[in-house]
PDB file of C-alpha atoms in Angstrom:
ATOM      1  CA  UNK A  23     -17.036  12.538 -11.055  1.00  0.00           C
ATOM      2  CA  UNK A  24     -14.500  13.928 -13.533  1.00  0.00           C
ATOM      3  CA  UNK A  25     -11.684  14.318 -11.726  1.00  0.00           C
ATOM      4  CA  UNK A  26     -12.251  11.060  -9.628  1.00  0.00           C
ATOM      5  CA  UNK A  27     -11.762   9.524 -12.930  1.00  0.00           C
ATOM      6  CA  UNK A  28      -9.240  11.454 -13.751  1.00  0.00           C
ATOM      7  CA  UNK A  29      -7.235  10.340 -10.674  1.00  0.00           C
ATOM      8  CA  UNK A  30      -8.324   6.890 -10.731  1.00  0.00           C
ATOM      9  CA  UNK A  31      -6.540   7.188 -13.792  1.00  0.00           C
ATOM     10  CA  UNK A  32      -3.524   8.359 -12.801  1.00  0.00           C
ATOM     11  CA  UNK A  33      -3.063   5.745  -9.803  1.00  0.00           C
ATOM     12  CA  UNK A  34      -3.472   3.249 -11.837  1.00  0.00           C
ATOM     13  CA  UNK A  35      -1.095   4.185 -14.260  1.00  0.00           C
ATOM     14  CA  UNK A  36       1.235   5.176 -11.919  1.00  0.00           C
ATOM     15  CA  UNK A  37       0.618   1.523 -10.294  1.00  0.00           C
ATOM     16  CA  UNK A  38       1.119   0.179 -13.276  1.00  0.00           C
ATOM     17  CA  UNK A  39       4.433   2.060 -13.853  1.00  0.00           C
ATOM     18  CA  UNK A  40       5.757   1.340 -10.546  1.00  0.00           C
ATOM     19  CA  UNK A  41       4.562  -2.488 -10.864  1.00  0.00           C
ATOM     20  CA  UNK A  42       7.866  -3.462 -13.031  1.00  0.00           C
ATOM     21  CA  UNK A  43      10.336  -2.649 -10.141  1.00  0.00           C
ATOM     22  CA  UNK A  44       8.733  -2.880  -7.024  1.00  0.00           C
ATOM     23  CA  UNK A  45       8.826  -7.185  -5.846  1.00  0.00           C
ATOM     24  CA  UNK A  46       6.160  -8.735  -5.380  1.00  0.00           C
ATOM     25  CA  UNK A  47       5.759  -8.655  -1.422  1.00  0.00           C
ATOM     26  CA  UNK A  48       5.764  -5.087  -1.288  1.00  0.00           C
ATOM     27  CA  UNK A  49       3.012  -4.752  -4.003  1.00  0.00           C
ATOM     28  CA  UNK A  50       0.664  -6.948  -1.335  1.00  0.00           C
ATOM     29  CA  UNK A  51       1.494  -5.194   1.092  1.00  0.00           C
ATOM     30  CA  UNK A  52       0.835  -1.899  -0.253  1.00  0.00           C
ATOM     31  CA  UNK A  53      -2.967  -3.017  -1.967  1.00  0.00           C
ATOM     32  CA  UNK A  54      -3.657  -4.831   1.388  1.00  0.00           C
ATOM     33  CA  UNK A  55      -2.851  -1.302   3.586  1.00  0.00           C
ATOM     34  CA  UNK A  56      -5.269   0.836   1.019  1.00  0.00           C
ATOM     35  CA  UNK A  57      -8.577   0.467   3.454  1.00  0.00           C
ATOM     36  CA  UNK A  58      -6.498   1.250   6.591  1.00  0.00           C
ATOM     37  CA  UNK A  59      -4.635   4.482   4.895  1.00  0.00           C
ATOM     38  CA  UNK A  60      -8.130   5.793   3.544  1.00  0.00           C
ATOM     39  CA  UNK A  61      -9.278   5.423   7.095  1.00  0.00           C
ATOM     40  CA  UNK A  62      -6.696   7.442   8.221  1.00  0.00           C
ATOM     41  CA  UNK A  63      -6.968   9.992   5.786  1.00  0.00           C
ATOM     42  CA  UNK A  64     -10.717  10.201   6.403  1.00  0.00           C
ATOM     43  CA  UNK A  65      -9.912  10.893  10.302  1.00  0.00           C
ATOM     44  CA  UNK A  66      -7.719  13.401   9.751  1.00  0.00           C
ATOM     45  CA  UNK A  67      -8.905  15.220   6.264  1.00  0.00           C
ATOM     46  CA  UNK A  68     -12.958  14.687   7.215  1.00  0.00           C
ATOM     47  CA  UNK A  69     -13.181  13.924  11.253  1.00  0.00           C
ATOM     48  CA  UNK A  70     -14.838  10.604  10.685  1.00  0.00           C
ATOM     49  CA  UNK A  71     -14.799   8.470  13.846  1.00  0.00           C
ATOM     50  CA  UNK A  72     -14.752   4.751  13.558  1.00  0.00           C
ATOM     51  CA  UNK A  73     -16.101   1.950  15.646  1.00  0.00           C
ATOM     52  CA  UNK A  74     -13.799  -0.226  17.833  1.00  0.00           C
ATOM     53  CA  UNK A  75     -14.803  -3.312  15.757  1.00  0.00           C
ATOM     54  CA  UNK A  76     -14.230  -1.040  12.546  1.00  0.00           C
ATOM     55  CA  UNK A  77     -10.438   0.002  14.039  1.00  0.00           C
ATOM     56  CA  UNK A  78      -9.772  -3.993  14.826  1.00  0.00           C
ATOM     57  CA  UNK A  79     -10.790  -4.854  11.444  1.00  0.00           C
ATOM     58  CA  UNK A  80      -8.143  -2.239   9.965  1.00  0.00           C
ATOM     59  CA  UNK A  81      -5.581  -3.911  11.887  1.00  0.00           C
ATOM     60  CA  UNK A  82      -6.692  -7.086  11.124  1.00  0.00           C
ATOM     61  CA  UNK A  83      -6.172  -6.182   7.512  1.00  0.00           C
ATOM     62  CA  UNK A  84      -2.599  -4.999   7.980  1.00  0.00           C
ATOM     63  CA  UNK A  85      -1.492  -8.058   9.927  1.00  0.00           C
ATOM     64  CA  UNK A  86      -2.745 -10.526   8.203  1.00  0.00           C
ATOM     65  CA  UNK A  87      -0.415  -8.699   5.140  1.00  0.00           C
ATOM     66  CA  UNK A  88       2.448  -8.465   7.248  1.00  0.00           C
ATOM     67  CA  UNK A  89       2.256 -12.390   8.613  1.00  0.00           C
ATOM     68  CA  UNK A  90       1.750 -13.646   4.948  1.00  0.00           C
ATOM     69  CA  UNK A  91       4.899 -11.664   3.628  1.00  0.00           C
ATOM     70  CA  UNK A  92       6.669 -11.551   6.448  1.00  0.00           C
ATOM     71  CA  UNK A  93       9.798 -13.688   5.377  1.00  0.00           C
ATOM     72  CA  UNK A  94       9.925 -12.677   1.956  1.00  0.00           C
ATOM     73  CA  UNK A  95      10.051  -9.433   3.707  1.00  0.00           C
ATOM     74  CA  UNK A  96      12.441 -10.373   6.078  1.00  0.00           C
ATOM     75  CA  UNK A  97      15.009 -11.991   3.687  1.00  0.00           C
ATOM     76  CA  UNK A  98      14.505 -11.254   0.233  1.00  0.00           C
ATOM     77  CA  UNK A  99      13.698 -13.476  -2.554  1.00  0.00           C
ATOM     78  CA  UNK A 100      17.288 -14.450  -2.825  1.00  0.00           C
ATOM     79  CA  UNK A 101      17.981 -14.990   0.920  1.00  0.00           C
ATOM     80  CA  UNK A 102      19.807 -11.982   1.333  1.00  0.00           C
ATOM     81  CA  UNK A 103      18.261  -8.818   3.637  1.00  0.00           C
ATOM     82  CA  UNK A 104      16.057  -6.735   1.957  1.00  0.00           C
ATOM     83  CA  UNK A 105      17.678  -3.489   0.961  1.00  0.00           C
ATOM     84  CA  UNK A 106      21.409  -5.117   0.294  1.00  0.00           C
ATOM     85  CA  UNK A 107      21.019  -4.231  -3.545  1.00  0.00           C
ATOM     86  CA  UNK A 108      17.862  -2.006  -3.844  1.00  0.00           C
ATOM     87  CA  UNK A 109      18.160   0.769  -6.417  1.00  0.00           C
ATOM     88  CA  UNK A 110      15.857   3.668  -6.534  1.00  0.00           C
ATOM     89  CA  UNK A 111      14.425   4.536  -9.854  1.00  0.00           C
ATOM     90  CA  UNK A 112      12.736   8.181 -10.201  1.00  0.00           C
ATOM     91  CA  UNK A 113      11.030   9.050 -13.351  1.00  0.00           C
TER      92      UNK A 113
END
């Protein structure tokens, strides 16, 4: 349980971190497609296999995330496209 802490610690200063630069629509986005990437990584890294209804409710997830965002995502807060004056920060 150590080093799940240890990680859990790490995310979420690393979440935390990130937070400051990355908008607001993209931080839904990315907590609402959490369950549907740890399903994925399950399926490949453990060979779980999922129901149908589980697999729909994935999706669900994801578009419900995408239809709530979807113009901010589409045109930015400002009304320009997204990605006209996006800088990349690496630490």
């Amino acid at each position: 349980f150590l080093a799940m802490g240890i990680m859990d610690c790490f995310g979420t200063f690393f979440t935390a971190m990130g937070a400051v630069y990355t908008p607001g629509q993209y931080q839904t986005l990315m907590n609402q497609s959490l369950i549907p990437a740890t399903m994925l990584a399950s399926v490949i890294f453990l060979g779980v296999r999922y129901s149908f209804l589980q697999l729909a409710a994935a999706v669900l997830i994801v578009l419900g995330a995408v239809v709530s965002i979807g113009p901010s995502l589409l045109l930015g807060g400002s009304g320009q496209p997204v990605g006209a004056d996006d800088e990349v920060r690496l630490y």
